[in-house]
Amino acid sequence: MGINLHSYNTISKELDPAGVTLVAVSKIKPVSDIKSLYDAGQRDFGENYVQELVDKSGHLPSDIHWHFIGHLQSNKVKYIAPFVHLVHGVDNFNLIKEVNKQALRCGRVIDILLQVHISEEETKFGLSEEQLAALITQVREAGFSGIRIRGLMGMASFSEDTDKVRSEFATLKKLFSSLPNEIPFDPLVLSMGMSGDYKIAIEEGSNMVRIGSLLFGARS
Ligand SMILES: *Cc1c(COP(=O)(O)O)cnc(C)c1O
């Protein structure tokens, strides 16, 4: 148990000069491990489950930026709306509508990333290129004032085939590069890359990586 500080320092040294934000993925890991990484300087943490995120955030410093990186269900948005920093992985209009509603209820504007399906795997969530364009249009027309689309998120295939992983990231980067015409925020966020593929993701243009096991150890 315990965190891998050596790995944290190594990864930070790679990311900082490149201007890439590290989201430390702490799902299933105890509050004490998160606090250790916090004490080492880390401020952005990612969680996949609403209840777990709510419980942990109550026991940790309030200047942590909490990223929700799991599949968010509409009926649970209200629990994280008061404090969540960025919701990755949003892939449908009804969810955006609910995030907007709960954000307004809290007097906040909540930043979201749209998840694009780039892997070959069937089980992953995410939008096709066509669905992405349609959703952006739909959101713009709805004129929501409680949410901001800040960029895109994607997960590559879990594969040893690095060419394939690279080309999936490149596909997402290409879509991302065509976004600024439509979305007026600077800088936009491209969240791609995990423990096994973050180096490739950065080479392909990622500016936010979500890393868990390299920092906290394998999850059982
Ligand atoms: C668990 C998870 C990660 C981190 O995975 P590691 O391989 O442990 O780095 C990143 N992104 C998402 C969406 C996850 O669910």
PDB file of C-alpha atoms and ligand atoms in Angstrom:
ATOM      1  CA  MET A   1       0.000   0.000   0.000  1.00  0.00           C
ATOM      2  CA  GLY A   2       0.948   3.633  -0.073  1.00  0.00           C
ATOM      3  CA  ILE A   3       1.659   5.977  -2.915  1.00  0.00           C
ATOM      4  CA  ASN A   4       4.576   5.918  -5.306  1.00  0.00           C
ATOM      5  CA  LEU A   5       6.235   9.287  -4.731  1.00  0.00           C
ATOM      6  CA  HIS A   6       9.112   8.466  -7.002  1.00  0.00           C
ATOM      7  CA  SER A   7       6.726   7.844  -9.838  1.00  0.00           C
ATOM      8  CA  TYR A   8       4.820  11.040  -8.998  1.00  0.00           C
ATOM      9  CA  ASN A   9       7.986  13.095  -9.187  1.00  0.00           C
ATOM     10  CA  THR A  10       9.073  11.481 -12.432  1.00  0.00           C
ATOM     11  CA  ILE A  11       5.685  12.010 -14.074  1.00  0.00           C
ATOM     12  CA  SER A  12       5.458  15.599 -12.815  1.00  0.00           C
ATOM     13  CA  LYS A  13       8.856  16.345 -14.339  1.00  0.00           C
ATOM     14  CA  GLU A  14       7.616  15.036 -17.675  1.00  0.00           C
ATOM     15  CA  LEU A  15       4.305  16.885 -17.594  1.00  0.00           C
ATOM     16  CA  ASP A  16       5.132  20.289 -16.154  1.00  0.00           C
ATOM     17  CA  PRO A  17       7.395  21.538 -18.958  1.00  0.00           C
ATOM     18  CA  ALA A  18       4.898  20.260 -21.520  1.00  0.00           C
ATOM     19  CA  GLY A  19       2.060  22.157 -19.823  1.00  0.00           C
ATOM     20  CA  VAL A  20       0.086  18.965 -19.302  1.00  0.00           C
ATOM     21  CA  THR A  21      -2.238  18.771 -16.287  1.00  0.00           C
ATOM     22  CA  LEU A  22      -2.048  15.646 -14.162  1.00  0.00           C
ATOM     23  CA  VAL A  23      -5.299  14.295 -12.777  1.00  0.00           C
ATOM     24  CA  ALA A  24      -4.413  11.714 -10.121  1.00  0.00           C
ATOM     25  CA  VAL A  25      -7.045   8.989 -10.344  1.00  0.00           C
ATOM     26  CA  SER A  26      -7.728   7.890  -6.780  1.00  0.00           C
ATOM     27  CA  LYS A  27     -10.757   5.622  -7.197  1.00  0.00           C
ATOM     28  CA  ILE A  28     -10.889   2.769  -4.670  1.00  0.00           C
ATOM     29  CA  LYS A  29      -7.822   4.202  -2.903  1.00  0.00           C
ATOM     30  CA  PRO A  30      -8.066   5.441   0.687  1.00  0.00           C
ATOM     31  CA  VAL A  31      -8.279   9.052   1.823  1.00  0.00           C
ATOM     32  CA  SER A  32      -4.878   8.675   3.501  1.00  0.00           C
ATOM     33  CA  ASP A  33      -3.217   7.992   0.129  1.00  0.00           C
ATOM     34  CA  ILE A  34      -4.894  11.009  -1.434  1.00  0.00           C
ATOM     35  CA  LYS A  35      -3.708  13.130   1.486  1.00  0.00           C
ATOM     36  CA  SER A  36      -0.136  11.888   0.996  1.00  0.00           C
ATOM     37  CA  LEU A  37      -0.164  12.922  -2.639  1.00  0.00           C
ATOM     38  CA  TYR A  38      -1.809  16.210  -1.692  1.00  0.00           C
ATOM     39  CA  ASP A  39       1.015  16.842   0.759  1.00  0.00           C
ATOM     40  CA  ALA A  40       3.469  16.213  -2.081  1.00  0.00           C
ATOM     41  CA  GLY A  41       1.800  19.037  -3.980  1.00  0.00           C
ATOM     42  CA  GLN A  42      -0.883  17.377  -6.115  1.00  0.00           C
ATOM     43  CA  ARG A  43      -4.208  19.266  -6.318  1.00  0.00           C
ATOM     44  CA  ASP A  44      -6.195  17.616  -9.141  1.00  0.00           C
ATOM     45  CA  PHE A  45      -7.793  14.271  -8.307  1.00  0.00           C
ATOM     46  CA  GLY A  46     -10.175  12.101 -10.308  1.00  0.00           C
ATOM     47  CA  GLU A  47     -12.888   9.756  -9.069  1.00  0.00           C
ATOM     48  CA  ASN A  48     -15.293   7.429 -10.895  1.00  0.00           C
ATOM     49  CA  TYR A  49     -18.101   6.913  -8.404  1.00  0.00           C
ATOM     50  CA  VAL A  50     -20.375   9.632  -7.048  1.00  0.00           C
ATOM     51  CA  GLN A  51     -20.844   8.282  -3.547  1.00  0.00           C
ATOM     52  CA  GLU A  52     -17.132   7.629  -3.132  1.00  0.00           C
ATOM     53  CA  LEU A  53     -16.271  11.100  -4.376  1.00  0.00           C
ATOM     54  CA  VAL A  54     -18.740  12.773  -2.020  1.00  0.00           C
ATOM     55  CA  ASP A  55     -17.486  10.762   0.971  1.00  0.00           C
ATOM     56  CA  LYS A  56     -13.805  11.382   0.264  1.00  0.00           C
ATOM     57  CA  SER A  57     -14.121  15.063  -0.550  1.00  0.00           C
ATOM     58  CA  GLY A  58     -15.654  15.647   2.890  1.00  0.00           C
ATOM     59  CA  HIS A  59     -12.466  14.354   4.528  1.00  0.00           C
ATOM     60  CA  LEU A  60      -9.950  16.223   2.413  1.00  0.00           C
ATOM     61  CA  PRO A  61      -8.810  19.842   1.943  1.00  0.00           C
ATOM     62  CA  SER A  62     -11.239  22.100   0.124  1.00  0.00           C
ATOM     63  CA  ASP A  63      -8.681  23.407  -2.379  1.00  0.00           C
ATOM     64  CA  ILE A  64      -8.593  20.064  -4.185  1.00  0.00           C
ATOM     65  CA  HIS A  65      -9.917  20.173  -7.736  1.00  0.00           C
ATOM     66  CA  TRP A  66     -12.186  17.139  -8.029  1.00  0.00           C
ATOM     67  CA  HIS A  67     -12.605  15.652 -11.490  1.00  0.00           C
ATOM     68  CA  PHE A  68     -15.454  13.268 -12.126  1.00  0.00           C
ATOM     69  CA  ILE A  69     -14.158  10.799 -14.708  1.00  0.00           C
ATOM     70  CA  GLY A  70     -16.694   7.975 -14.495  1.00  0.00           C
ATOM     71  CA  HIS A  71     -20.021   7.487 -16.190  1.00  0.00           C
ATOM     72  CA  LEU A  72     -22.283  10.045 -14.559  1.00  0.00           C
ATOM     73  CA  GLN A  73     -25.962   9.215 -14.139  1.00  0.00           C
ATOM     74  CA  SER A  74     -28.398  12.125 -14.316  1.00  0.00           C
ATOM     75  CA  ASN A  75     -30.016  11.319 -10.997  1.00  0.00           C
ATOM     76  CA  LYS A  76     -26.659  11.666  -9.203  1.00  0.00           C
ATOM     77  CA  VAL A  77     -25.520  14.992 -10.627  1.00  0.00           C
ATOM     78  CA  LYS A  78     -27.017  16.870  -7.685  1.00  0.00           C
ATOM     79  CA  TYR A  79     -24.584  15.291  -5.223  1.00  0.00           C
ATOM     80  CA  ILE A  80     -21.439  16.554  -6.934  1.00  0.00           C
ATOM     81  CA  ALA A  81     -22.772  19.779  -8.460  1.00  0.00           C
ATOM     82  CA  PRO A  82     -21.854  21.937  -5.444  1.00  0.00           C
ATOM     83  CA  PHE A  83     -18.132  21.283  -5.736  1.00  0.00           C
ATOM     84  CA  VAL A  84     -17.043  19.317  -8.810  1.00  0.00           C
ATOM     85  CA  HIS A  85     -14.296  21.031 -10.822  1.00  0.00           C
ATOM     86  CA  LEU A  86     -14.593  19.275 -14.184  1.00  0.00           C
ATOM     87  CA  VAL A  87     -16.867  16.501 -15.424  1.00  0.00           C
ATOM     88  CA  HIS A  88     -15.090  14.362 -18.020  1.00  0.00           C
ATOM     89  CA  GLY A  89     -17.010  11.807 -20.010  1.00  0.00           C
ATOM     90  CA  VAL A  90     -20.278  13.595 -20.780  1.00  0.00           C
ATOM     91  CA  ASP A  91     -21.932  12.035 -23.804  1.00  0.00           C
ATOM     92  CA  ASN A  92     -25.611  12.934 -23.961  1.00  0.00           C
ATOM     93  CA  PHE A  93     -27.908  15.934 -23.986  1.00  0.00           C
ATOM     94  CA  ASN A  94     -30.103  14.871 -21.067  1.00  0.00           C
ATOM     95  CA  LEU A  95     -27.084  14.676 -18.812  1.00  0.00           C
ATOM     96  CA  ILE A  96     -25.916  18.129 -19.896  1.00  0.00           C
ATOM     97  CA  LYS A  97     -29.392  19.473 -19.231  1.00  0.00           C
ATOM     98  CA  GLU A  98     -29.288  18.066 -15.709  1.00  0.00           C
ATOM     99  CA  VAL A  99     -25.767  19.354 -15.029  1.00  0.00           C
ATOM    100  CA  ASN A 100     -26.945  22.786 -16.177  1.00  0.00           C
ATOM    101  CA  LYS A 101     -29.981  22.630 -13.897  1.00  0.00           C
ATOM    102  CA  GLN A 102     -27.992  21.559 -10.836  1.00  0.00           C
ATOM    103  CA  ALA A 103     -25.247  24.096 -11.536  1.00  0.00           C
ATOM    104  CA  LEU A 104     -27.788  26.923 -11.644  1.00  0.00           C
ATOM    105  CA  ARG A 105     -29.334  25.627  -8.438  1.00  0.00           C
ATOM    106  CA  CYS A 106     -25.894  25.939  -6.788  1.00  0.00           C
ATOM    107  CA  GLY A 107     -25.153  29.292  -8.382  1.00  0.00           C
ATOM    108  CA  ARG A 108     -22.244  27.774 -10.302  1.00  0.00           C
ATOM    109  CA  VAL A 109     -21.043  27.237 -13.829  1.00  0.00           C
ATOM    110  CA  ILE A 110     -19.802  23.650 -14.268  1.00  0.00           C
ATOM    111  CA  ASP A 111     -17.159  22.784 -16.834  1.00  0.00           C
ATOM    112  CA  ILE A 112     -17.652  19.590 -18.816  1.00  0.00           C
ATOM    113  CA  LEU A 113     -15.736  17.568 -21.384  1.00  0.00           C
ATOM    114  CA  LEU A 114     -17.533  15.640 -24.104  1.00  0.00           C
ATOM    115  CA  GLN A 115     -16.449  12.030 -24.377  1.00  0.00           C
ATOM    116  CA  VAL A 116     -15.658  10.738 -27.837  1.00  0.00           C
ATOM    117  CA  HIS A 117     -15.579   7.028 -28.590  1.00  0.00           C
ATOM    118  CA  ILE A 118     -12.167   6.378 -30.114  1.00  0.00           C
ATOM    119  CA  SER A 119     -11.456   2.774 -29.146  1.00  0.00           C
ATOM    120  CA  GLU A 120     -12.580  -0.362 -30.894  1.00  0.00           C
ATOM    121  CA  GLU A 121     -14.141  -1.636 -27.714  1.00  0.00           C
ATOM    122  CA  GLU A 122     -17.920  -1.805 -27.673  1.00  0.00           C
ATOM    123  CA  THR A 123     -18.340  -1.364 -23.965  1.00  0.00           C
ATOM    124  CA  LYS A 124     -16.981   2.136 -23.659  1.00  0.00           C
ATOM    125  CA  PHE A 125     -19.198   5.167 -23.650  1.00  0.00           C
ATOM    126  CA  GLY A 126     -18.742   8.090 -25.934  1.00  0.00           C
ATOM    127  CA  LEU A 127     -19.885   9.948 -29.014  1.00  0.00           C
ATOM    128  CA  SER A 128     -19.139   9.320 -32.656  1.00  0.00           C
ATOM    129  CA  GLU A 129     -17.796  12.233 -34.681  1.00  0.00           C
ATOM    130  CA  GLU A 130     -21.276  12.907 -36.095  1.00  0.00           C
ATOM    131  CA  GLN A 131     -22.922  12.706 -32.682  1.00  0.00           C
ATOM    132  CA  LEU A 132     -20.309  15.089 -31.278  1.00  0.00           C
ATOM    133  CA  ALA A 133     -21.061  17.751 -33.865  1.00  0.00           C
ATOM    134  CA  ALA A 134     -24.803  17.336 -33.377  1.00  0.00           C
ATOM    135  CA  LEU A 135     -24.531  17.539 -29.603  1.00  0.00           C
ATOM    136  CA  ILE A 136     -22.422  20.704 -29.701  1.00  0.00           C
ATOM    137  CA  THR A 137     -25.031  22.322 -31.933  1.00  0.00           C
ATOM    138  CA  GLN A 138     -27.873  21.176 -29.697  1.00  0.00           C
ATOM    139  CA  VAL A 139     -26.151  22.547 -26.591  1.00  0.00           C
ATOM    140  CA  ARG A 140     -25.392  25.844 -28.276  1.00  0.00           C
ATOM    141  CA  GLU A 141     -29.013  26.236 -29.340  1.00  0.00           C
ATOM    142  CA  ALA A 142     -30.214  25.421 -25.836  1.00  0.00           C
ATOM    143  CA  GLY A 143     -28.234  28.393 -24.528  1.00  0.00           C
ATOM    144  CA  PHE A 144     -27.410  26.815 -21.160  1.00  0.00           C
ATOM    145  CA  SER A 145     -25.755  29.278 -18.785  1.00  0.00           C
ATOM    146  CA  GLY A 146     -24.844  26.741 -16.088  1.00  0.00           C
ATOM    147  CA  ILE A 147     -22.393  24.661 -18.122  1.00  0.00           C
ATOM    148  CA  ARG A 148     -19.379  25.266 -20.319  1.00  0.00           C
ATOM    149  CA  ILE A 149     -18.079  22.721 -22.772  1.00  0.00           C
ATOM    150  CA  ARG A 150     -14.346  22.992 -22.166  1.00  0.00           C
ATOM    151  CA  GLY A 151     -13.052  20.271 -24.453  1.00  0.00           C
ATOM    152  CA  LEU A 152     -12.945  16.575 -25.189  1.00  0.00           C
ATOM    153  CA  MET A 153     -12.091  13.340 -23.403  1.00  0.00           C
ATOM    154  CA  GLY A 154     -11.368   9.899 -24.773  1.00  0.00           C
ATOM    155  CA  MET A 155      -9.998   6.485 -23.899  1.00  0.00           C
ATOM    156  CA  ALA A 156      -7.908   4.450 -26.304  1.00  0.00           C
ATOM    157  CA  SER A 157      -8.212   0.691 -26.655  1.00  0.00           C
ATOM    158  CA  PHE A 158      -6.477  -1.372 -23.972  1.00  0.00           C
ATOM    159  CA  SER A 159      -3.979  -2.778 -26.394  1.00  0.00           C
ATOM    160  CA  GLU A 160      -0.324  -3.634 -26.703  1.00  0.00           C
ATOM    161  CA  ASP A 161      -0.521  -2.330 -30.240  1.00  0.00           C
ATOM    162  CA  THR A 162       0.944   1.133 -29.750  1.00  0.00           C
ATOM    163  CA  ASP A 163       0.346   2.115 -33.384  1.00  0.00           C
ATOM    164  CA  LYS A 164      -3.329   1.526 -32.890  1.00  0.00           C
ATOM    165  CA  VAL A 165      -3.410   3.442 -29.599  1.00  0.00           C
ATOM    166  CA  ARG A 166      -1.489   6.280 -31.232  1.00  0.00           C
ATOM    167  CA  SER A 167      -3.867   6.491 -34.161  1.00  0.00           C
ATOM    168  CA  GLU A 168      -6.892   6.551 -31.848  1.00  0.00           C
ATOM    169  CA  PHE A 169      -5.390   9.467 -29.918  1.00  0.00           C
ATOM    170  CA  ALA A 170      -4.541  11.189 -33.208  1.00  0.00           C
ATOM    171  CA  THR A 171      -8.174  10.872 -34.275  1.00  0.00           C
ATOM    172  CA  LEU A 172      -9.306  12.601 -31.101  1.00  0.00           C
ATOM    173  CA  LYS A 173      -6.677  15.322 -31.476  1.00  0.00           C
ATOM    174  CA  LYS A 174      -7.904  16.033 -34.977  1.00  0.00           C
ATOM    175  CA  LEU A 175     -11.478  16.467 -33.753  1.00  0.00           C
ATOM    176  CA  PHE A 176     -10.189  18.595 -30.899  1.00  0.00           C
ATOM    177  CA  SER A 177      -8.293  20.842 -33.287  1.00  0.00           C
ATOM    178  CA  SER A 178     -11.474  21.620 -35.162  1.00  0.00           C
ATOM    179  CA  LEU A 179     -13.263  22.669 -31.974  1.00  0.00           C
ATOM    180  CA  PRO A 180     -12.014  26.192 -31.289  1.00  0.00           C
ATOM    181  CA  ASN A 181     -14.151  27.515 -34.117  1.00  0.00           C
ATOM    182  CA  GLU A 182     -17.180  26.351 -32.239  1.00  0.00           C
ATOM    183  CA  ILE A 183     -16.238  26.741 -28.606  1.00  0.00           C
ATOM    184  CA  PRO A 184     -14.938  30.060 -27.337  1.00  0.00           C
ATOM    185  CA  PHE A 185     -12.709  28.962 -24.475  1.00  0.00           C
ATOM    186  CA  ASP A 186      -9.009  29.202 -24.240  1.00  0.00           C
ATOM    187  CA  PRO A 187      -7.282  27.001 -23.350  1.00  0.00           C
ATOM    188  CA  LEU A 188      -9.437  24.058 -24.296  1.00  0.00           C
ATOM    189  CA  VAL A 189      -8.866  20.754 -22.547  1.00  0.00           C
ATOM    190  CA  LEU A 190      -7.975  17.515 -24.286  1.00  0.00           C
ATOM    191  CA  SER A 191      -8.184  14.785 -21.648  1.00  0.00           C
ATOM    192  CA  MET A 192      -6.518  11.646 -22.939  1.00  0.00           C
ATOM    193  CA  GLY A 193      -3.910   9.266 -21.580  1.00  0.00           C
ATOM    194  CA  MET A 194      -3.782   6.877 -18.607  1.00  0.00           C
ATOM    195  CA  SER A 195      -1.004   4.973 -16.816  1.00  0.00           C
ATOM    196  CA  GLY A 196      -0.353   2.651 -19.729  1.00  0.00           C
ATOM    197  CA  ASP A 197      -0.541   5.115 -22.601  1.00  0.00           C
ATOM    198  CA  TYR A 198      -0.027   8.663 -21.315  1.00  0.00           C
ATOM    199  CA  LYS A 199       3.312   9.156 -23.080  1.00  0.00           C
ATOM    200  CA  ILE A 200       1.751   8.372 -26.439  1.00  0.00           C
ATOM    201  CA  ALA A 201      -1.224  10.584 -25.586  1.00  0.00           C
ATOM    202  CA  ILE A 202       1.046  13.549 -24.865  1.00  0.00           C
ATOM    203  CA  GLU A 203       2.980  13.005 -28.073  1.00  0.00           C
ATOM    204  CA  GLU A 204      -0.374  13.101 -29.854  1.00  0.00           C
ATOM    205  CA  GLY A 205      -1.419  16.377 -28.252  1.00  0.00           C
ATOM    206  CA  SER A 206      -3.043  15.643 -24.901  1.00  0.00           C
ATOM    207  CA  ASN A 207      -2.965  18.463 -22.340  1.00  0.00           C
ATOM    208  CA  MET A 208      -4.587  16.537 -19.478  1.00  0.00           C
ATOM    209  CA  VAL A 209      -3.782  12.972 -18.427  1.00  0.00           C
ATOM    210  CA  ARG A 210      -5.660  10.792 -15.940  1.00  0.00           C
ATOM    211  CA  ILE A 211      -3.216   8.565 -14.102  1.00  0.00           C
ATOM    212  CA  GLY A 212      -4.107   6.121 -11.350  1.00  0.00           C
ATOM    213  CA  SER A 213      -2.122   2.945 -10.903  1.00  0.00           C
ATOM    214  CA  LEU A 214       1.317   4.467 -11.563  1.00  0.00           C
ATOM    215  CA  LEU A 215       0.738   6.792  -8.605  1.00  0.00           C
ATOM    216  CA  PHE A 216      -1.373   4.741  -6.219  1.00  0.00           C
ATOM    217  CA  GLY A 217      -0.442   1.187  -7.162  1.00  0.00           C
ATOM    218  CA  ALA A 218      -2.598  -1.403  -8.910  1.00  0.00           C
ATOM    219  CA  ARG A 219      -6.267  -1.608  -8.015  1.00  0.00           C
ATOM    220  CA  SER A 220      -7.621  -4.944  -6.875  1.00  0.00           C
TER     221      SER A 220
HETATM  222  C1  LIG B   1      -9.427   4.331 -13.816  1.00  0.00           C
HETATM  223  C2  LIG B   1      -9.372   5.359 -14.869  1.00  0.00           C
HETATM  224  C3  LIG B   1      -8.164   6.005 -15.213  1.00  0.00           C
HETATM  225  C4  LIG B   1      -6.822   5.661 -14.591  1.00  0.00           C
HETATM  226  O1  LIG B   1      -6.402   4.399 -14.974  1.00  0.00           O
HETATM  227  P1  LIG B   1      -4.884   3.895 -14.701  1.00  0.00           P
HETATM  228  O2  LIG B   1      -4.671   2.885 -15.755  1.00  0.00           O
HETATM  229  O3  LIG B   1      -4.890   3.337 -13.327  1.00  0.00           O
HETATM  230  O4  LIG B   1      -4.003   5.067 -14.833  1.00  0.00           O
HETATM  231  C5  LIG B   1      -8.208   7.002 -16.169  1.00  0.00           C
HETATM  232  N1  LIG B   1      -9.351   7.340 -16.783  1.00  0.00           N
HETATM  233  C6  LIG B   1     -10.524   6.750 -16.493  1.00  0.00           C
HETATM  234  C7  LIG B   1     -11.745   7.181 -17.201  1.00  0.00           C
HETATM  235  C8  LIG B   1     -10.566   5.730 -15.545  1.00  0.00           C
HETATM  236  O5  LIG B   1     -11.736   5.123 -15.286  1.00  0.00           O
END
